[in-house]
Tab-separated table of N, CA, C and O in Angstrom:
chain	number	residue	atom	x	y	z
A	16	MET	N	39.315	-17.596	-11.631
A	16	MET	CA	38.700	-17.111	-10.407
A	16	MET	C	38.122	-15.710	-10.615
A	16	MET	O	37.021	-15.424	-10.165
A	17	LEU	N	38.846	-14.856	-11.302
A	17	LEU	CA	38.396	-13.492	-11.540
A	17	LEU	C	37.148	-13.473	-12.436
A	17	LEU	O	36.239	-12.676	-12.226
A	18	LYS	N	37.097	-14.394	-13.411
A	18	LYS	CA	35.933	-14.496	-14.284
A	18	LYS	C	34.691	-14.887	-13.484
A	18	LYS	O	33.607	-14.349	-13.704
A	19	LYS	N	34.833	-15.823	-12.558
A	19	LYS	CA	33.708	-16.262	-11.744
A	19	LYS	C	33.203	-15.114	-10.869
A	19	LYS	O	32.002	-14.926	-10.714
A	20	LEU	N	34.122	-14.358	-10.288
A	20	LEU	CA	33.749	-13.225	-9.454
A	20	LEU	C	33.011	-12.169	-10.280
A	20	LEU	O	31.981	-11.650	-9.855
A	21	PHE	N	33.526	-11.881	-11.469
A	21	PHE	CA	32.878	-10.908	-12.343
A	21	PHE	C	31.473	-11.379	-12.719
A	21	PHE	O	30.518	-10.609	-12.683
A	22	PHE	N	31.324	-12.647	-13.065
A	22	PHE	CA	30.024	-13.206	-13.441
A	22	PHE	C	29.049	-13.123	-12.268
A	22	PHE	O	27.886	-12.770	-12.431
A	23	LEU	N	29.508	-13.433	-11.070
A	23	LEU	CA	28.676	-13.371	-9.879
A	23	LEU	C	28.183	-11.943	-9.625
A	23	LEU	O	27.000	-11.719	-9.345
A	24	VAL	N	29.082	-10.984	-9.738
A	24	VAL	CA	28.712	-9.584	-9.534
A	24	VAL	C	27.716	-9.139	-10.603
A	24	VAL	O	26.733	-8.449	-10.311
A	25	LEU	N	27.921	-9.549	-11.836
A	25	LEU	CA	27.025	-9.210	-12.930
A	25	LEU	C	25.620	-9.771	-12.682
A	25	LEU	O	24.620	-9.078	-12.835
A	26	VAL	N	25.536	-11.021	-12.282
A	26	VAL	CA	24.246	-11.653	-12.010
A	26	VAL	C	23.551	-10.942	-10.848
A	26	VAL	O	22.347	-10.673	-10.906
A	27	MET	N	24.289	-10.601	-9.810
A	27	MET	CA	23.698	-9.903	-8.670
A	27	MET	C	23.161	-8.532	-9.082
A	27	MET	O	22.089	-8.116	-8.633
A	28	ALA	N	23.880	-7.846	-9.945
A	28	ALA	CA	23.436	-6.533	-10.415
A	28	ALA	C	22.155	-6.658	-11.242
A	28	ALA	O	21.226	-5.853	-11.093
A	29	ILE	N	22.074	-7.673	-12.075
A	29	ILE	CA	20.880	-7.889	-12.896
A	29	ILE	C	19.680	-8.213	-12.009
A	29	ILE	O	18.588	-7.684	-12.211
A	30	VAL	N	19.872	-9.066	-11.035
A	30	VAL	CA	18.785	-9.430	-10.126
A	30	VAL	C	18.330	-8.216	-9.319
A	30	VAL	O	17.130	-7.983	-9.162
A	31	ALA	N	19.267	-7.427	-8.837
A	31	ALA	CA	18.913	-6.240	-8.057
A	31	ALA	C	18.139	-5.247	-8.909
A	31	ALA	O	17.145	-4.667	-8.461
A	32	ARG	N	18.541	-5.064	-10.144
A	32	ARG	CA	17.844	-4.141	-11.053
A	32	ARG	C	16.426	-4.637	-11.345
A	32	ARG	O	15.483	-3.850	-11.378
A	33	ALA	N	16.267	-5.930	-11.519
A	33	ALA	CA	14.946	-6.507	-11.786
A	33	ALA	C	14.021	-6.311	-10.586
A	33	ALA	O	12.834	-6.015	-10.751
A	34	ARG	N	14.537	-6.451	-9.386
A	34	ARG	CA	13.722	-6.259	-8.181
A	34	ARG	C	13.283	-4.811	-8.045
A	34	ARG	O	12.161	-4.528	-7.657
A	35	VAL	N	14.162	-3.884	-8.373
A	35	VAL	CA	13.822	-2.468	-8.301
A	35	VAL	C	12.697	-2.161	-9.271
A	35	VAL	O	11.730	-1.492	-8.933
A	36	LYS	N	12.774	-2.642	-10.484
A	36	LYS	CA	11.731	-2.405	-11.484
A	36	LYS	C	10.419	-3.051	-11.063
A	36	LYS	O	9.350	-2.493	-11.267
A	37	ALA	N	10.477	-4.225	-10.476
A	37	ALA	CA	9.264	-4.929	-10.064
A	37	ALA	C	8.532	-4.169	-8.960
A	37	ALA	O	7.311	-4.200	-8.872
A	38	ASP	N	9.246	-3.455	-8.117
A	38	ASP	CA	8.631	-2.697	-7.032
A	38	ASP	C	8.109	-1.344	-7.494
A	38	ASP	O	7.518	-0.618	-6.720
A	39	GLY	N	8.344	-0.987	-8.761
A	39	GLY	CA	7.876	0.283	-9.279
A	39	GLY	C	8.888	1.395	-9.136
A	39	GLY	O	8.626	2.517	-9.527
A	40	HIS	N	10.035	1.125	-8.563
A	40	HIS	CA	11.081	2.140	-8.481
A	40	HIS	C	11.427	2.537	-9.902
A	40	HIS	O	11.347	1.756	-10.821
A	41	GLY	N	11.820	3.735	-10.076
A	41	GLY	CA	12.135	4.205	-11.409
A	41	GLY	C	10.986	5.044	-11.936
A	41	GLY	O	11.190	6.117	-12.459
A	42	VAL	N	9.767	4.575	-11.774
A	42	VAL	CA	8.599	5.344	-12.185
A	42	VAL	C	8.454	6.563	-11.283
A	42	VAL	O	8.129	7.647	-11.731
A	43	CYS	N	8.713	6.367	-10.011
A	43	CYS	CA	8.606	7.450	-9.027
A	43	CYS	C	9.975	7.869	-8.495
A	43	CYS	O	10.098	8.276	-7.340
A	44	GLY	N	10.989	7.733	-9.304
A	44	GLY	CA	12.321	8.090	-8.855
A	44	GLY	C	12.903	7.008	-7.974
A	44	GLY	O	12.718	5.827	-8.232
A	45	LYS	N	13.530	7.417	-6.888
A	45	LYS	CA	14.180	6.414	-6.041
A	45	LYS	C	13.234	5.774	-5.037
A	45	LYS	O	13.609	4.860	-4.322
A	46	TYR	N	11.983	6.254	-4.959
A	46	TYR	CA	11.021	5.709	-4.000
A	46	TYR	C	9.991	4.823	-4.695
A	46	TYR	O	9.647	5.037	-5.845
A	47	SER	N	9.468	3.850	-3.974
A	47	SER	CA	8.425	2.978	-4.508
A	47	SER	C	7.096	3.722	-4.504
A	47	SER	O	6.916	4.678	-3.745
A	48	PRO	N	6.147	3.287	-5.345
A	48	PRO	CA	4.819	3.913	-5.328
A	48	PRO	C	4.155	3.819	-3.951
A	48	PRO	O	3.435	4.737	-3.553
A	49	ASP	N	4.392	2.730	-3.204
A	49	ASP	CA	3.817	2.608	-1.868
A	49	ASP	C	4.345	3.704	-0.935
A	49	ASP	O	3.596	4.284	-0.159
A	50	ARG	N	5.624	3.979	-1.017
A	50	ARG	CA	6.192	5.039	-0.169
A	50	ARG	C	5.679	6.405	-0.611
A	50	ARG	O	5.391	7.264	0.218
A	51	MET	N	5.554	6.578	-1.922
A	51	MET	CA	5.021	7.840	-2.433
A	51	MET	C	3.578	8.036	-1.977
A	51	MET	O	3.160	9.141	-1.689
A	52	LEU	N	2.830	6.942	-1.908
A	52	LEU	CA	1.444	7.016	-1.444
A	52	LEU	C	1.397	7.581	-0.034
A	52	LEU	O	0.622	8.495	0.254
A	53	THR	N	2.228	7.072	0.851
A	53	THR	CA	2.211	7.554	2.231
A	53	THR	C	2.760	8.973	2.337
A	53	THR	O	2.314	9.751	3.165
A	54	HIS	N	3.703	9.325	1.473
A	54	HIS	CA	4.310	10.656	1.523
A	54	HIS	C	3.382	11.717	0.926
A	54	HIS	O	3.175	12.769	1.510
A	55	VAL	N	2.837	11.433	-0.251
A	55	VAL	CA	2.050	12.433	-0.973
A	55	VAL	C	0.605	12.464	-0.495
A	55	VAL	O	0.076	13.511	-0.136
A	56	LEU	N	-0.025	11.301	-0.472
A	56	LEU	CA	-1.455	11.307	-0.231
A	56	LEU	C	-1.852	11.436	1.234
A	56	LEU	O	-3.028	11.571	1.529
A	57	ARG	N	-0.892	11.461	2.129
A	57	ARG	CA	-1.289	11.743	3.516
A	57	ARG	C	-1.786	13.185	3.603
A	57	ARG	O	-2.588	13.522	4.450
A	58	HIS	N	-1.310	14.034	2.697
A	58	HIS	CA	-1.756	15.419	2.642
A	58	HIS	C	-3.010	15.567	1.781
A	58	HIS	O	-3.610	16.635	1.760
A	59	CYS	N	-3.362	14.517	1.071
A	59	CYS	CA	-4.510	14.553	0.165
A	59	CYS	C	-5.575	13.529	0.551
A	59	CYS	O	-6.417	13.173	-0.270
A	60	ALA	N	-5.541	13.035	1.758
A	60	ALA	CA	-6.443	11.949	2.162
A	60	ALA	C	-7.912	12.353	2.062
A	60	ALA	O	-8.715	11.621	1.494
A	61	LYS	N	-8.275	13.502	2.606
A	61	LYS	CA	-9.684	13.910	2.553
A	61	LYS	C	-10.147	14.178	1.126
A	61	LYS	O	-11.206	13.697	0.734
A	62	PRO	N	-9.398	14.935	0.309
A	62	PRO	CA	-9.825	15.140	-1.076
A	62	PRO	C	-9.848	13.844	-1.907
A	62	PRO	O	-10.533	13.773	-2.910
A	63	ALA	N	-9.096	12.825	-1.485
A	63	ALA	CA	-9.088	11.551	-2.211
A	63	ALA	C	-10.273	10.669	-1.819
A	63	ALA	O	-10.519	9.653	-2.461
A	64	LYS	N	-10.975	11.063	-0.767
A	64	LYS	CA	-12.149	10.294	-0.322
A	64	LYS	C	-13.466	11.006	-0.616
A	64	LYS	O	-14.508	10.368	-0.674
A	65	ASP	N	-13.408	12.331	-0.765
A	65	ASP	CA	-14.633	13.116	-0.905
A	65	ASP	C	-14.424	14.246	-1.910
A	65	ASP	O	-13.518	15.067	-1.743
A	66	LEU	N	-15.266	14.303	-2.927
A	66	LEU	CA	-15.155	15.350	-3.947
A	66	LEU	C	-15.408	16.746	-3.383
A	66	LEU	O	-14.930	17.734	-3.937
A	67	LYS	N	-16.144	16.836	-2.299
A	67	LYS	CA	-16.474	18.137	-1.710
A	67	LYS	C	-15.425	18.635	-0.722
A	67	LYS	O	-15.490	19.771	-0.270
A	68	ALA	N	-14.469	17.792	-0.396
A	68	ALA	CA	-13.420	18.194	0.551
A	68	ALA	C	-12.535	19.254	-0.097
A	68	ALA	O	-12.226	19.165	-1.292
A	69	PRO	N	-12.125	20.254	0.668
A	69	PRO	CA	-11.283	21.311	0.099
A	69	PRO	C	-9.874	20.797	-0.235
A	69	PRO	O	-9.334	19.946	0.463
A	70	MET	N	-9.327	21.322	-1.297
A	70	MET	CA	-7.954	20.995	-1.692
A	70	MET	C	-7.014	21.849	-0.845
A	70	MET	O	-7.265	23.027	-0.640
A	71	THR	N	-5.939	21.243	-0.355
A	71	THR	CA	-4.968	21.988	0.437
A	71	THR	C	-3.774	22.369	-0.431
A	71	THR	O	-3.426	21.653	-1.372
A	72	PRO	N	-3.142	23.483	-0.148
A	72	PRO	CA	-1.956	23.872	-0.915
A	72	PRO	C	-0.849	22.813	-0.855
A	72	PRO	O	-0.162	22.583	-1.845
A	73	LYS	N	-0.679	22.166	0.297
A	73	LYS	CA	0.370	21.145	0.451
A	73	LYS	C	0.089	19.964	-0.477
A	73	LYS	O	0.997	19.444	-1.128
A	74	CYS	N	-1.163	19.530	-0.538
A	74	CYS	CA	-1.539	18.423	-1.415
A	74	CYS	C	-1.242	18.786	-2.866
A	74	CYS	O	-0.605	18.021	-3.589
A	75	CYS	N	-1.699	19.940	-3.293
A	75	CYS	CA	-1.512	20.353	-4.686
A	75	CYS	C	-0.039	20.528	-5.030
A	75	CYS	O	0.391	20.190	-6.127
A	76	ASP	N	0.724	21.054	-4.084
A	76	ASP	CA	2.156	21.235	-4.315
A	76	ASP	C	2.843	19.881	-4.542
A	76	ASP	O	3.632	19.724	-5.469
A	77	LEU	N	2.521	18.901	-3.701
A	77	LEU	CA	3.138	17.575	-3.836
A	77	LEU	C	2.683	16.861	-5.107
A	77	LEU	O	3.491	16.248	-5.799
A	78	VAL	N	1.399	16.953	-5.420
A	78	VAL	CA	0.884	16.294	-6.636
A	78	VAL	C	1.515	16.917	-7.880
A	78	VAL	O	1.814	16.215	-8.848
A	79	SER	N	1.753	18.211	-7.859
A	79	SER	CA	2.344	18.874	-9.023
A	79	SER	C	3.796	18.456	-9.264
A	79	SER	O	4.312	18.609	-10.366
A	80	LYS	N	4.441	17.909	-8.232
A	80	LYS	CA	5.852	17.530	-8.349
A	80	LYS	C	6.064	16.096	-8.818
A	80	LYS	O	7.195	15.702	-9.072
A	81	ILE	N	4.993	15.296	-8.917
A	81	ILE	CA	5.160	13.917	-9.362
A	81	ILE	C	4.621	13.769	-10.780
A	81	ILE	O	3.712	14.485	-11.193
A	82	SER	N	5.196	12.835	-11.501
A	82	SER	CA	4.786	12.617	-12.887
A	82	SER	C	3.454	11.885	-12.952
A	82	SER	O	3.006	11.268	-11.978
A	83	GLU	N	2.841	11.938	-14.117
A	83	GLU	CA	1.578	11.229	-14.320
A	83	GLU	C	1.779	9.721	-14.177
A	83	GLU	O	0.940	9.026	-13.609
A	84	LYS	N	2.926	9.216	-14.665
A	84	LYS	CA	3.225	7.782	-14.545
A	84	LYS	C	3.352	7.379	-13.077
A	84	LYS	O	2.883	6.325	-12.670
A	85	CYS	N	3.993	8.212	-12.291
A	85	CYS	CA	4.145	7.924	-10.868
A	85	CYS	C	2.785	7.964	-10.182
A	85	CYS	O	2.466	7.093	-9.374
A	86	PHE	N	1.968	8.964	-10.505
A	86	PHE	CA	0.640	9.072	-9.908
A	86	PHE	C	-0.182	7.823	-10.216
A	86	PHE	O	-0.837	7.261	-9.339
A	87	ASN	N	-0.111	7.339	-11.465
A	87	ASN	CA	-0.833	6.121	-11.841
A	87	ASN	C	-0.277	4.898	-11.118
A	87	ASN	O	-1.033	4.005	-10.733
A	88	ALA	N	1.037	4.845	-10.931
A	88	ALA	CA	1.644	3.725	-10.199
A	88	ALA	C	1.198	3.740	-8.734
A	88	ALA	O	0.967	2.688	-8.140
A	89	ILE	N	1.058	4.939	-8.170
A	89	ILE	CA	0.580	5.062	-6.791
A	89	ILE	C	-0.837	4.505	-6.690
A	89	ILE	O	-1.160	3.740	-5.786
A	90	ILE	N	-1.673	4.888	-7.637
A	90	ILE	CA	-3.066	4.431	-7.616
A	90	ILE	C	-3.154	2.912	-7.776
A	90	ILE	O	-4.021	2.274	-7.200
A	91	ASN	N	-2.252	2.328	-8.544
A	91	ASN	CA	-2.278	0.890	-8.779
A	91	ASN	C	-1.497	0.089	-7.739
A	91	ASN	O	-1.376	-1.124	-7.865
A	92	SER	N	-0.977	0.744	-6.719
A	92	SER	CA	-0.189	0.040	-5.706
A	92	SER	C	-1.095	-0.779	-4.789
A	92	SER	O	-2.294	-0.518	-4.656
A	93	ASP	N	-0.520	-1.773	-4.150
A	93	ASP	CA	-1.275	-2.622	-3.217
A	93	ASP	C	-1.744	-1.843	-1.992
A	93	ASP	O	-2.826	-2.094	-1.468
A	94	THR	N	-0.939	-0.907	-1.538
A	94	THR	CA	-1.284	-0.119	-0.356
A	94	THR	C	-2.550	0.688	-0.601
A	94	THR	O	-3.371	0.875	0.290
A	95	TRP	N	-2.708	1.138	-1.825
A	95	TRP	CA	-3.872	1.945	-2.192
A	95	TRP	C	-5.169	1.231	-1.846
A	95	TRP	O	-6.113	1.820	-1.345
A	96	LYS	N	-5.202	-0.069	-2.137
A	96	LYS	CA	-6.420	-0.853	-1.948
A	96	LYS	C	-6.840	-0.927	-0.483
A	96	LYS	O	-8.007	-1.105	-0.183
A	97	HIS	N	-5.908	-0.777	0.421
A	97	HIS	CA	-6.184	-0.902	1.846
A	97	HIS	C	-6.264	0.448	2.569
A	97	HIS	O	-6.430	0.481	3.777
A	98	SER	N	-6.148	1.533	1.816
A	98	SER	CA	-6.077	2.849	2.449
A	98	SER	C	-7.431	3.510	2.659
A	98	SER	O	-7.514	4.512	3.352
A	99	GLY	N	-8.477	2.970	2.048
A	99	GLY	CA	-9.798	3.578	2.171
A	99	GLY	C	-10.021	4.733	1.223
A	99	GLY	O	-11.035	5.409	1.276
A	100	ILE	N	-9.072	4.972	0.334
A	100	ILE	CA	-9.180	6.055	-0.631
A	100	ILE	C	-9.907	5.544	-1.868
A	100	ILE	O	-9.653	4.445	-2.341
A	101	ASN	N	-10.824	6.352	-2.392
A	101	ASN	CA	-11.574	5.993	-3.584
A	101	ASN	C	-10.755	6.366	-4.823
A	101	ASN	O	-10.551	7.551	-5.094
A	102	PRO	N	-10.297	5.375	-5.606
A	102	PRO	CA	-9.459	5.679	-6.776
A	102	PRO	C	-10.137	6.600	-7.788
A	102	PRO	O	-9.477	7.448	-8.375
A	103	LYS	N	-11.429	6.473	-7.983
A	103	LYS	CA	-12.127	7.328	-8.951
A	103	LYS	C	-12.098	8.787	-8.508
A	103	LYS	O	-11.955	9.689	-9.326
A	104	ILE	N	-12.230	9.006	-7.218
A	104	ILE	CA	-12.157	10.377	-6.697
A	104	ILE	C	-10.714	10.873	-6.693
A	104	ILE	O	-10.433	12.010	-7.050
A	105	ALA	N	-9.785	10.005	-6.312
A	105	ALA	CA	-8.372	10.399	-6.257
A	105	ALA	C	-7.843	10.797	-7.638
A	105	ALA	O	-6.995	11.675	-7.744
A	106	LEU	N	-8.356	10.170	-8.679
A	106	LEU	CA	-7.927	10.527	-10.035
A	106	LEU	C	-8.287	11.964	-10.398
A	106	LEU	O	-7.696	12.543	-11.306
A	107	THR	N	-9.220	12.545	-9.678
A	107	THR	CA	-9.617	13.931	-9.960
A	107	THR	C	-8.718	14.952	-9.264
A	107	THR	O	-8.841	16.147	-9.528
A	108	ILE	N	-7.847	14.499	-8.397
A	108	ILE	CA	-7.018	15.426	-7.617
A	108	ILE	C	-6.181	16.362	-8.495
A	108	ILE	O	-6.194	17.578	-8.273
A	109	PRO	N	-5.429	15.873	-9.490
A	109	PRO	CA	-4.636	16.818	-10.291
A	109	PRO	C	-5.490	17.900	-10.951
A	109	PRO	O	-5.115	19.083	-10.956
A	110	LYS	N	-6.647	17.530	-11.474
A	110	LYS	CA	-7.526	18.514	-12.114
A	110	LYS	C	-8.082	19.489	-11.077
A	110	LYS	O	-8.155	20.691	-11.322
A	111	ARG	N	-8.460	18.979	-9.914
A	111	ARG	CA	-8.974	19.836	-8.852
A	111	ARG	C	-7.888	20.777	-8.342
A	111	ARG	O	-8.171	21.929	-7.981
A	112	CYS	N	-6.652	20.322	-8.320
A	112	CYS	CA	-5.541	21.203	-7.912
A	112	CYS	C	-5.339	22.312	-8.931
A	112	CYS	O	-5.040	23.449	-8.564
A	113	HIS	N	-5.519	21.983	-10.184
A	113	HIS	CA	-5.361	22.991	-11.240
A	113	HIS	C	-6.348	24.135	-11.033
A	113	HIS	O	-6.008	25.304	-11.175
A	114	TYR	N	-7.584	23.787	-10.663
A	114	TYR	CA	-8.594	24.807	-10.424
A	114	TYR	C	-8.362	25.527	-9.098
A	114	TYR	O	-8.774	26.667	-8.920
A	115	HIS	N	-7.691	24.839	-8.168
A	115	HIS	CA	-7.409	25.419	-6.857
A	115	HIS	C	-6.398	26.554	-6.960
A	115	HIS	O	-6.473	27.532	-6.220
A	116	LEU	N	-5.463	26.421	-7.873
A	116	LEU	CA	-4.409	27.428	-8.012
A	116	LEU	C	-4.964	28.659	-8.597
A	116	LEU	O	-5.225	29.595	-8.639
């Protein structure tokens, strides 16, 4: 009985870990790229749509705190496609923040 319980717990842990990886967790810490998109890019919405829009200190501060892998995962998220943000312009945000500082 104890072996069956241990096996069940082990299988559940493996399945839970696989689901976390599939959602992109781990790349962006404990949050999914979709959640990071709403958290980070709500402050960067205008600069992510227009190259002429001014960079805000809040946007640059948040972008500087996330890794390049997380930023790429955010751009490749499903939510991104429906947000109206231009990925080609959004990719310029880290470089534009560098010049903003």
